[in-house]
Tab-separated table of C-alpha atoms (C1' of nucleotides) in Angstrom:
chain	number	residue	atom	x	y	z
S	1	UNK	CA	-2.027	3.175	44.054
S	2	UNK	CA	-3.298	-0.351	44.006
S	3	UNK	CA	-0.667	-3.105	44.117
S	4	UNK	CA	0.803	-4.121	40.805
S	5	UNK	CA	1.740	-7.720	41.555
S	6	UNK	CA	5.484	-7.384	41.796
S	7	UNK	CA	7.263	-10.364	40.361
S	8	UNK	CA	8.348	-13.060	42.713
S	9	UNK	CA	10.141	-15.548	40.572
S	10	UNK	CA	10.099	-19.201	41.594
S	11	UNK	CA	13.510	-20.713	42.228
S	12	UNK	CA	13.418	-22.874	39.136
S	13	UNK	CA	12.924	-19.780	36.997
S	14	UNK	CA	16.356	-18.541	37.990
S	15	UNK	CA	17.879	-20.585	35.243
S	16	UNK	CA	15.300	-19.718	32.619
S	17	UNK	CA	15.425	-15.944	32.459
S	18	UNK	CA	14.373	-14.657	29.056
S	19	UNK	CA	14.275	-11.230	27.488
S	20	UNK	CA	10.513	-11.264	27.999
S	21	UNK	CA	10.979	-11.915	31.706
S	22	UNK	CA	13.408	-8.995	31.904
S	23	UNK	CA	10.901	-6.717	30.172
S	24	UNK	CA	8.138	-7.844	32.494
S	25	UNK	CA	10.194	-7.250	35.620
S	26	UNK	CA	11.274	-3.845	34.343
S	27	UNK	CA	7.668	-2.980	33.519
S	28	UNK	CA	6.543	-3.676	37.060
S	29	UNK	CA	9.377	-1.669	38.588
S	30	UNK	CA	9.068	1.275	36.195
S	31	UNK	CA	5.325	1.405	36.937
S	32	UNK	CA	5.922	1.546	40.688
S	33	UNK	CA	9.090	3.651	40.999
S	34	UNK	CA	9.337	5.359	37.633
S	35	UNK	CA	12.086	4.875	35.063
S	36	UNK	CA	14.658	7.122	36.732
S	37	UNK	CA	13.665	5.775	40.142
S	38	UNK	CA	14.445	2.199	39.137
S	39	UNK	CA	17.979	0.782	39.204
S	40	UNK	CA	19.018	-1.940	36.788
S	41	UNK	CA	20.191	-3.872	39.843
S	42	UNK	CA	16.594	-3.979	41.089
S	43	UNK	CA	15.466	-5.608	37.868
S	44	UNK	CA	18.176	-8.230	38.325
S	45	UNK	CA	17.216	-8.783	41.948
S	46	UNK	CA	13.580	-9.329	40.985
S	47	UNK	CA	14.702	-12.061	38.607
S	48	UNK	CA	17.108	-13.615	41.097
S	49	UNK	CA	20.243	-12.983	39.042
S	50	UNK	CA	23.219	-10.603	39.213
S	51	UNK	CA	23.180	-7.335	37.351
S	52	UNK	CA	25.723	-8.234	34.639
S	53	UNK	CA	23.718	-11.324	33.694
S	54	UNK	CA	20.857	-9.071	32.661
S	55	UNK	CA	22.923	-7.904	29.734
S	56	UNK	CA	22.624	-11.311	28.121
S	57	UNK	CA	18.931	-10.461	27.628
S	58	UNK	CA	18.917	-6.726	26.969
S	59	UNK	CA	21.086	-4.050	25.444
S	60	UNK	CA	20.506	-1.205	27.864
S	61	UNK	CA	18.106	0.258	30.382
S	62	UNK	CA	16.872	2.808	27.871
S	63	UNK	CA	16.110	0.080	25.351
S	64	UNK	CA	13.838	-1.540	27.941
S	65	UNK	CA	11.831	1.667	28.224
S	66	UNK	CA	11.695	2.087	24.464
S	67	UNK	CA	10.440	-1.447	23.933
S	68	UNK	CA	7.812	-1.161	26.652
S	69	UNK	CA	6.431	2.080	25.287
S	70	UNK	CA	6.631	0.982	21.655
S	71	UNK	CA	4.710	-2.209	22.307
S	72	UNK	CA	2.088	-0.411	24.323
S	73	UNK	CA	1.489	2.091	21.548
S	74	UNK	CA	1.234	-0.804	19.080
S	75	UNK	CA	-1.499	-2.298	21.228
S	76	UNK	CA	-3.405	0.959	21.615
S	77	UNK	CA	-3.288	1.544	17.876
S	78	UNK	CA	-4.489	-1.949	17.028
S	79	UNK	CA	-7.271	-1.687	19.622
S	80	UNK	CA	-8.515	1.553	18.145
S	81	UNK	CA	-8.490	0.343	14.538
S	82	UNK	CA	-10.349	-2.805	15.428
S	83	UNK	CA	-12.888	-0.993	17.591
S	84	UNK	CA	-13.986	1.517	14.966
S	85	UNK	CA	-13.531	-0.596	11.820
S	86	UNK	CA	-16.719	-0.705	9.782
S	87	UNK	CA	-18.564	1.581	12.198
S	88	UNK	CA	-19.716	4.840	10.676
S	89	UNK	CA	-22.024	6.354	13.287
S	90	UNK	CA	-19.931	8.894	15.233
S	91	UNK	CA	-21.711	8.141	18.501
S	92	UNK	CA	-20.936	4.473	18.189
S	93	UNK	CA	-17.376	5.136	17.002
S	94	UNK	CA	-16.648	7.327	20.005
S	95	UNK	CA	-18.315	4.908	22.389
S	96	UNK	CA	-16.269	1.999	21.093
S	97	UNK	CA	-12.995	3.896	20.875
S	98	UNK	CA	-13.335	5.185	24.433
S	99	UNK	CA	-14.508	1.869	25.757
S	100	UNK	CA	-11.557	-0.080	24.392
S	101	UNK	CA	-9.102	2.577	25.511
S	102	UNK	CA	-10.543	2.675	29.031
S	103	UNK	CA	-10.570	-1.107	29.139
S	104	UNK	CA	-6.897	-1.221	28.268
S	105	UNK	CA	-6.001	1.181	31.077
S	106	UNK	CA	-7.643	-1.230	33.527
S	107	UNK	CA	-6.207	-4.432	32.085
S	108	UNK	CA	-2.728	-3.090	31.296
S	109	UNK	CA	-2.168	-0.839	34.245
S	110	UNK	CA	1.600	-1.033	34.336
S	111	UNK	CA	1.949	-0.139	30.678
S	112	UNK	CA	-0.449	2.775	31.058
S	113	UNK	CA	1.422	4.148	34.057
S	114	UNK	CA	4.808	3.916	32.365
S	115	UNK	CA	3.701	5.458	29.071
S	116	UNK	CA	1.999	8.269	30.881
S	117	UNK	CA	4.785	9.041	33.287
S	118	UNK	CA	7.992	8.191	31.460
S	119	UNK	CA	7.540	8.836	27.740
S	120	UNK	CA	9.381	12.086	28.283
S	121	UNK	CA	12.294	10.181	29.810
S	122	UNK	CA	13.031	8.610	26.415
S	123	UNK	CA	16.055	9.842	24.522
S	124	UNK	CA	16.337	10.685	20.849
S	125	UNK	CA	15.581	9.358	18.359
S	126	UNK	CA	12.941	7.246	20.138
S	127	UNK	CA	11.577	10.294	21.948
S	128	UNK	CA	10.461	12.088	18.790
S	129	UNK	CA	9.177	8.950	17.113
S	130	UNK	CA	7.085	7.736	20.009
S	131	UNK	CA	5.799	11.159	20.991
S	132	UNK	CA	4.616	11.577	17.406
S	133	UNK	CA	2.786	8.278	17.599
S	134	UNK	CA	1.019	9.352	20.776
S	135	UNK	CA	0.019	12.568	19.067
S	136	UNK	CA	-1.345	10.690	16.087
S	137	UNK	CA	-3.452	8.523	18.355
S	138	UNK	CA	-4.822	11.581	20.052
S	139	UNK	CA	-5.639	13.101	16.679
S	140	UNK	CA	-7.467	9.943	15.623
S	141	UNK	CA	-9.789	10.293	18.601
S	142	UNK	CA	-10.198	13.970	17.914
S	143	UNK	CA	-11.186	13.199	14.315
S	144	UNK	CA	-14.030	11.030	15.565
S	145	UNK	CA	-15.287	13.964	17.605
S	146	UNK	CA	-14.947	16.373	14.675
S	147	UNK	CA	-17.000	14.009	12.520
S	148	UNK	CA	-19.674	13.875	15.174
S	149	UNK	CA	-19.843	17.653	15.414
S	150	UNK	CA	-20.155	17.985	11.610
S	151	UNK	CA	-22.959	15.461	11.504
S	152	UNK	CA	-24.753	17.202	14.338
S	153	UNK	CA	-24.451	14.216	16.677
S	154	UNK	CA	-22.177	16.073	19.121
S	155	UNK	CA	-22.532	19.590	20.424
S	156	UNK	CA	-19.199	20.172	22.176
S	157	UNK	CA	-17.470	23.438	21.347
S	158	UNK	CA	-13.860	22.316	21.171
S	159	UNK	CA	-13.005	18.818	19.890
S	160	UNK	CA	-9.434	19.428	21.010
S	161	UNK	CA	-10.342	20.008	24.647
S	162	UNK	CA	-12.878	17.210	24.596
S	163	UNK	CA	-10.415	14.657	23.240
S	164	UNK	CA	-7.755	15.674	25.770
S	165	UNK	CA	-10.266	15.387	28.585
S	166	UNK	CA	-11.510	11.990	27.449
S	167	UNK	CA	-8.050	10.522	26.987
S	168	UNK	CA	-6.758	11.711	30.311
S	169	UNK	CA	-9.744	10.686	32.341
S	170	UNK	CA	-9.241	7.182	30.914
S	171	UNK	CA	-5.527	7.102	31.658
S	172	UNK	CA	-6.322	7.746	35.293
S	173	UNK	CA	-8.079	4.390	35.545
S	174	UNK	CA	-4.655	2.748	35.748
S	175	UNK	CA	-4.022	4.629	38.996
S	176	UNK	CA	-6.866	3.192	41.018
S	177	UNK	CA	-8.277	0.155	39.249
S	178	UNK	CA	-8.053	-3.213	40.990
S	179	UNK	CA	-8.983	-6.487	39.340
S	180	UNK	CA	-10.453	-7.643	42.659
S	181	UNK	CA	-12.351	-4.410	43.273
S	182	UNK	CA	-16.062	-3.646	43.224
S	183	UNK	CA	-16.275	-3.143	39.460
S	184	UNK	CA	-14.950	-5.234	36.616
S	185	UNK	CA	-12.778	-3.672	33.940
S	186	UNK	CA	-15.705	-3.967	31.541
S	187	UNK	CA	-18.059	-2.132	33.888
S	188	UNK	CA	-15.563	0.677	34.361
S	189	UNK	CA	-14.989	0.893	30.604
S	190	UNK	CA	-18.729	1.128	29.994
S	191	UNK	CA	-19.120	3.911	32.523
S	192	UNK	CA	-16.198	5.868	31.138
S	193	UNK	CA	-17.444	5.581	27.564
S	194	UNK	CA	-20.743	6.991	28.788
S	195	UNK	CA	-18.795	9.889	30.375
S	196	UNK	CA	-17.123	10.486	27.014
S	197	UNK	CA	-20.443	10.728	25.198
S	198	UNK	CA	-21.672	13.176	27.803
S	199	UNK	CA	-18.567	15.317	27.457
S	200	UNK	CA	-19.131	15.739	23.725
S	201	UNK	CA	-22.819	16.430	24.276
S	202	UNK	CA	-24.140	13.346	22.504
S	203	UNK	CA	-27.764	12.531	23.118
S	204	UNK	CA	-27.897	10.339	26.221
S	205	UNK	CA	-27.617	6.769	25.124
H	1	UNK	CA	4.641	19.356	26.540
H	2	UNK	CA	4.562	23.128	26.269
H	3	UNK	CA	7.646	24.979	27.510
H	4	UNK	CA	7.742	25.767	31.184
H	5	UNK	CA	9.914	28.841	31.144
H	6	UNK	CA	13.094	27.390	32.532
H	7	UNK	CA	14.855	29.797	34.805
H	8	UNK	CA	17.568	31.894	33.291
H	9	UNK	CA	18.904	33.869	36.144
H	10	UNK	CA	20.352	37.314	35.442
H	11	UNK	CA	24.002	37.712	36.365
H	12	UNK	CA	23.287	40.076	39.219
H	13	UNK	CA	21.023	37.470	40.826
H	14	UNK	CA	23.950	35.136	41.330
H	15	UNK	CA	24.706	36.813	44.593
H	16	UNK	CA	21.141	36.977	45.821
H	17	UNK	CA	20.044	33.333	45.832
H	18	UNK	CA	17.295	32.682	48.351
H	19	UNK	CA	15.519	29.544	49.491
H	20	UNK	CA	12.552	30.635	47.396
H	21	UNK	CA	14.754	30.846	44.318
H	22	UNK	CA	16.060	27.347	45.008
H	23	UNK	CA	12.509	26.020	45.314
H	24	UNK	CA	11.501	27.746	42.111
H	25	UNK	CA	14.430	26.345	40.155
H	26	UNK	CA	13.799	22.871	41.550
H	27	UNK	CA	10.118	23.165	40.673
H	28	UNK	CA	10.904	23.891	37.035
H	29	UNK	CA	13.400	21.056	36.776
H	30	UNK	CA	11.233	18.510	38.599
H	31	UNK	CA	8.338	19.406	36.279
H	32	UNK	CA	10.431	18.841	33.163
H	33	UNK	CA	12.633	15.888	34.129
H	34	UNK	CA	10.888	14.436	37.138
H	35	UNK	CA	12.255	14.281	40.680
H	36	UNK	CA	14.522	11.277	40.155
H	37	UNK	CA	15.555	12.611	36.757
H	38	UNK	CA	16.815	15.867	38.249
H	39	UNK	CA	20.266	16.173	39.816
H	40	UNK	CA	20.888	18.646	42.608
H	41	UNK	CA	23.788	19.920	40.519
H	42	UNK	CA	21.301	20.980	37.837
H	43	UNK	CA	19.417	23.091	40.333
H	44	UNK	CA	22.691	24.752	41.291
H	45	UNK	CA	23.622	25.313	37.658
H	46	UNK	CA	20.261	26.954	36.957
H	47	UNK	CA	20.975	29.402	39.759
H	48	UNK	CA	24.562	30.013	38.673
H	49	UNK	CA	26.136	28.644	41.844
H	50	UNK	CA	28.051	25.500	42.843
H	51	UNK	CA	26.243	22.520	44.278
H	52	UNK	CA	27.488	22.828	47.892
H	53	UNK	CA	26.289	26.417	48.051
H	54	UNK	CA	22.732	25.200	47.588
H	55	UNK	CA	22.880	23.685	51.049
H	56	UNK	CA	22.917	27.148	52.581
H	57	UNK	CA	19.304	27.453	51.356
H	58	UNK	CA	17.916	23.944	51.701
H	59	UNK	CA	18.336	20.855	53.846
H	60	UNK	CA	18.068	18.132	51.234
H	61	UNK	CA	16.699	17.273	47.814
H	62	UNK	CA	13.799	15.381	49.344
H	63	UNK	CA	12.844	18.364	51.457
H	64	UNK	CA	12.515	20.390	48.268
H	65	UNK	CA	9.988	17.901	46.909
H	66	UNK	CA	8.107	17.802	50.200
H	67	UNK	CA	7.851	21.576	50.372
H	68	UNK	CA	6.713	21.874	46.752
H	69	UNK	CA	3.986	19.278	47.158
H	70	UNK	CA	2.903	20.516	50.576
H	71	UNK	CA	2.486	24.080	49.380
H	72	UNK	CA	0.608	22.979	46.298
H	73	UNK	CA	-1.857	20.952	48.353
H	74	UNK	CA	-2.299	23.963	50.645
H	75	UNK	CA	-3.264	26.027	47.627
H	76	UNK	CA	-5.662	23.453	46.232
H	77	UNK	CA	-7.349	23.114	49.599
H	78	UNK	CA	-7.733	26.851	50.077
H	79	UNK	CA	-9.060	27.232	46.518
H	80	UNK	CA	-11.702	24.600	47.092
H	81	UNK	CA	-12.889	25.998	50.399
H	82	UNK	CA	-13.169	29.477	49.003
H	83	UNK	CA	-14.933	28.317	45.844
H	84	UNK	CA	-17.750	26.443	47.561
H	85	UNK	CA	-18.115	28.546	50.715
H	86	UNK	CA	-21.690	29.695	51.161
H	87	UNK	CA	-22.884	27.904	48.037
H	88	UNK	CA	-25.468	25.217	48.690
H	89	UNK	CA	-26.739	24.262	45.229
H	90	UNK	CA	-24.834	21.090	44.228
H	91	UNK	CA	-24.701	22.103	40.567
H	92	UNK	CA	-23.116	25.397	41.450
H	93	UNK	CA	-20.797	23.813	44.011
H	94	UNK	CA	-19.495	21.313	41.481
H	95	UNK	CA	-19.172	23.936	38.791
H	96	UNK	CA	-17.144	26.214	41.037
H	97	UNK	CA	-15.006	23.478	42.526
H	98	UNK	CA	-14.122	22.101	39.102
H	99	UNK	CA	-13.579	25.509	37.635
H	100	UNK	CA	-11.087	26.619	40.266
H	101	UNK	CA	-9.284	23.287	40.150
H	102	UNK	CA	-9.011	23.371	36.352
H	103	UNK	CA	-7.886	26.978	36.516
H	104	UNK	CA	-5.094	26.079	38.897
H	105	UNK	CA	-3.798	23.337	36.606
H	106	UNK	CA	-3.447	25.938	33.856
H	107	UNK	CA	-1.936	28.672	35.979
H	108	UNK	CA	0.293	26.455	38.130
H	109	UNK	CA	1.407	23.928	35.571
H	110	UNK	CA	4.730	23.025	37.142
H	111	UNK	CA	3.171	22.337	40.528
H	112	UNK	CA	0.443	20.211	38.934
H	113	UNK	CA	2.947	18.145	36.976
H	114	UNK	CA	5.160	17.509	39.986
H	115	UNK	CA	2.335	16.587	42.350
H	116	UNK	CA	0.845	14.271	39.782
H	117	UNK	CA	4.056	12.548	38.813
H	118	UNK	CA	6.224	12.567	41.905
H	119	UNK	CA	4.041	12.343	44.997
H	120	UNK	CA	4.898	8.661	45.087
H	121	UNK	CA	8.606	9.531	45.122
H	122	UNK	CA	8.212	11.052	48.586
H	123	UNK	CA	9.582	9.136	51.541
H	124	UNK	CA	7.984	8.500	54.888
H	125	UNK	CA	6.628	10.152	56.887
H	126	UNK	CA	5.795	12.805	54.268
H	127	UNK	CA	4.529	10.173	51.846
H	128	UNK	CA	1.673	9.016	54.069
H	129	UNK	CA	0.764	12.486	55.220
H	130	UNK	CA	0.609	14.058	51.795
H	131	UNK	CA	-1.068	11.106	50.111
H	132	UNK	CA	-3.753	11.288	52.798
H	133	UNK	CA	-4.260	14.964	52.058
H	134	UNK	CA	-4.698	14.224	48.370
H	135	UNK	CA	-7.223	11.553	49.226
H	136	UNK	CA	-9.145	13.946	51.433
H	137	UNK	CA	-9.316	16.463	48.637
H	138	UNK	CA	-10.640	13.818	46.294
H	139	UNK	CA	-13.247	12.845	48.868
H	140	UNK	CA	-14.347	16.449	49.238
H	141	UNK	CA	-15.124	16.589	45.523
H	142	UNK	CA	-16.856	13.250	45.712
H	143	UNK	CA	-19.026	14.506	48.562
H	144	UNK	CA	-20.282	17.329	46.359
H	145	UNK	CA	-21.312	14.752	43.780
H	146	UNK	CA	-22.990	12.557	46.383
H	147	UNK	CA	-24.993	15.562	47.588
H	148	UNK	CA	-26.102	16.270	44.046
H	149	UNK	CA	-27.215	12.703	43.513
H	150	UNK	CA	-29.207	12.740	46.771
H	151	UNK	CA	-30.924	15.970	45.823
H	152	UNK	CA	-31.746	14.642	42.372
H	153	UNK	CA	-29.605	17.223	40.602
H	154	UNK	CA	-27.135	14.639	39.265
H	155	UNK	CA	-27.880	11.291	37.688
H	156	UNK	CA	-24.444	9.645	37.548
H	157	UNK	CA	-24.291	6.096	38.836
H	158	UNK	CA	-20.950	6.123	40.618
H	159	UNK	CA	-19.779	9.284	42.392
H	160	UNK	CA	-16.430	7.582	42.901
H	161	UNK	CA	-15.764	7.056	39.196
H	162	UNK	CA	-17.146	10.471	38.329
H	163	UNK	CA	-14.904	12.284	40.795
H	164	UNK	CA	-11.825	10.383	39.609
H	165	UNK	CA	-12.658	11.176	36.011
H	166	UNK	CA	-13.212	14.860	36.719
H	167	UNK	CA	-10.046	15.281	38.752
H	168	UNK	CA	-7.838	13.557	36.251
H	169	UNK	CA	-9.195	15.259	33.200
H	170	UNK	CA	-8.406	18.552	34.935
H	171	UNK	CA	-4.893	17.519	35.894
H	172	UNK	CA	-4.140	16.884	32.238
H	173	UNK	CA	-4.574	20.580	31.477
H	174	UNK	CA	-1.103	21.135	32.889
H	175	UNK	CA	0.338	18.953	30.124
H	176	UNK	CA	-0.809	21.002	27.161
H	177	UNK	CA	-1.896	24.432	28.344
H	178	UNK	CA	0.010	27.455	27.113
H	179	UNK	CA	-0.566	30.960	28.389
H	180	UNK	CA	-0.010	32.271	24.852
H	181	UNK	CA	-2.301	29.682	23.272
H	182	UNK	CA	-5.702	30.039	21.647
H	183	UNK	CA	-7.665	29.872	24.906
H	184	UNK	CA	-7.175	31.678	28.174
H	185	UNK	CA	-6.935	29.742	31.415
H	186	UNK	CA	-10.381	31.034	32.299
H	187	UNK	CA	-11.906	29.797	29.049
H	188	UNK	CA	-10.394	26.367	29.526
H	189	UNK	CA	-11.599	26.253	33.121
H	190	UNK	CA	-15.119	27.155	32.028
H	191	UNK	CA	-15.182	24.427	29.404
H	192	UNK	CA	-13.857	21.813	31.791
H	193	UNK	CA	-16.374	22.699	34.472
H	194	UNK	CA	-19.070	22.204	31.834
H	195	UNK	CA	-17.565	18.786	31.068
H	196	UNK	CA	-17.764	17.951	34.769
H	197	UNK	CA	-21.452	18.800	34.933
H	198	UNK	CA	-22.090	16.634	31.900
H	199	UNK	CA	-20.206	13.725	33.427
H	200	UNK	CA	-22.437	13.745	36.488
H	201	UNK	CA	-25.538	14.129	34.336
H	202	UNK	CA	-26.538	17.554	35.561
H	203	UNK	CA	-29.115	19.364	33.478
H	204	UNK	CA	-27.218	21.263	30.784
H	205	UNK	CA	-26.431	24.690	32.108
L	1	DC	C1'	29.675	31.910	48.344
L	2	DC	C1'	33.790	28.643	47.281
L	3	DT	C1'	37.275	24.281	46.702
L	4	DA	C1'	38.134	19.835	48.004
L	5	DC	C1'	36.382	15.716	48.912
L	6	DC	C1'	33.309	11.794	50.898
L	7	DG	C1'	31.087	7.023	50.392
L	8	DA	C1'	27.494	5.092	47.742
L	9	DT	C1'	25.492	3.894	43.737
L	10	DC	C1'	24.730	4.305	38.922
L	11	DG	C1'	24.686	1.710	34.107
L	12	DG	C1'	27.612	-1.124	31.860
L	13	DT	C1'	32.005	-4.092	30.304
L	14	DA	C1'	35.799	-7.698	30.492
L	15	DG	C1'	36.605	-12.098	30.707
L	16	DG	C1'	35.577	-16.581	31.828
N	1	DC	C1'	25.159	-17.551	34.443
N	2	DC	C1'	29.142	-15.554	37.476
N	3	DT	C1'	33.112	-12.396	39.800
N	4	DA	C1'	35.700	-8.467	39.340
N	5	DC	C1'	35.795	-4.078	38.044
N	6	DC	C1'	35.194	0.399	35.205
N	7	DG	C1'	34.464	5.633	35.001
N	8	DA	C1'	30.830	8.719	35.974
N	9	DT	C1'	27.738	10.722	38.788
N	10	DC	C1'	24.882	10.876	42.787
N	11	DG	C1'	23.503	13.662	47.253
N	12	DG	C1'	25.836	15.672	50.702
N	13	DT	C1'	29.768	17.367	54.207
N	14	DA	C1'	34.129	19.707	55.941
N	15	DG	C1'	36.167	23.671	56.379
N	16	DG	C1'	37.068	28.190	55.225
DNA sequence: CCTACCGATCGGTAGG
DNA sequence: CCTACCGATCGGTAGG
């Protein structure tokens, strides 16, 4: 996996730790080592403080994971709504929805990795709530495909399989994308949205 | 995620634990909870024995993960070689390679989940060795795509992006597939291999 | 296969 | 923000 820019906090920051800084440090560590593979003491070490001091800025390790995943799902949802708002052509709706989703995987790699790998590490009641939100987002993409099939724009047999395939191929971007690599996030997002249209059998556009 | 058939060991098996049974129990638990989320004591409990007794059948927790991943990569490699052996047409090579890979994700869900999620939890020297093997497998698929582009059979711009997308969309099958679901593993594998051909811009077949 | 037990580390609290 | 410390659990060993 490409490097994720682990936090190295400047000395002066040691006296200005905030709850946002704790979340950011946790995000980097969870993305690299996984939730269960990360110790709270490592988060503290990243920030240059002792473990007990962390608890002035957070309630628990599990709350960190919940907040990270919740915020990420908020962002994905907002992205989707904005991307398809006012667009009625199914081809264009799918292109835009896939493009923005793929783009997010490249620009928010840590979040993508954590959501994908550790959502199941949540505990109730957050587990049910957030899993349901992920399902709803998947169903929203599927609905776009169903619309396209009804209108004759898409020819794919199973919208369910197609939407799974499209989502997961996008998620994988977070595993290899590098901001300093050969392709920009936008270029990758464009290519992946073209893949999506091909998967559903849209006329080549 | 669909249920993974957690081991419930019959009472009479309690006296016939083997190293294979330990691996199988660990495989189920790692797939559900992740490597770091699984305690060795849970493996023992699944088998109906005490934790120290496990060590008559294994050397360490990390060796369990190494063996699981190593064997899975062996299987993937053998599958690929067999699928493309003697086939020269790039379209058919890609179809077969994708089909057998997709099929494996459906029929070996636990293995797929563990390799995908926990390869990075390995420690050296296994980490480097097994990551290199995964990379080689990815390159083998990419080479099929490159051949198809050279011969004019495929039109995709980037074989790198296409092979990533194809691999990852297949891996996701392990997350939702159910043997008692609406589609058989073979049907899913056929649909996904069609998706792969569409991604690379092969003539619809 | 077991009981008994090891040092290390876990997430988190008390109290200042 | 810290030191001191908590009970629980971790992977693993000794010895039978």
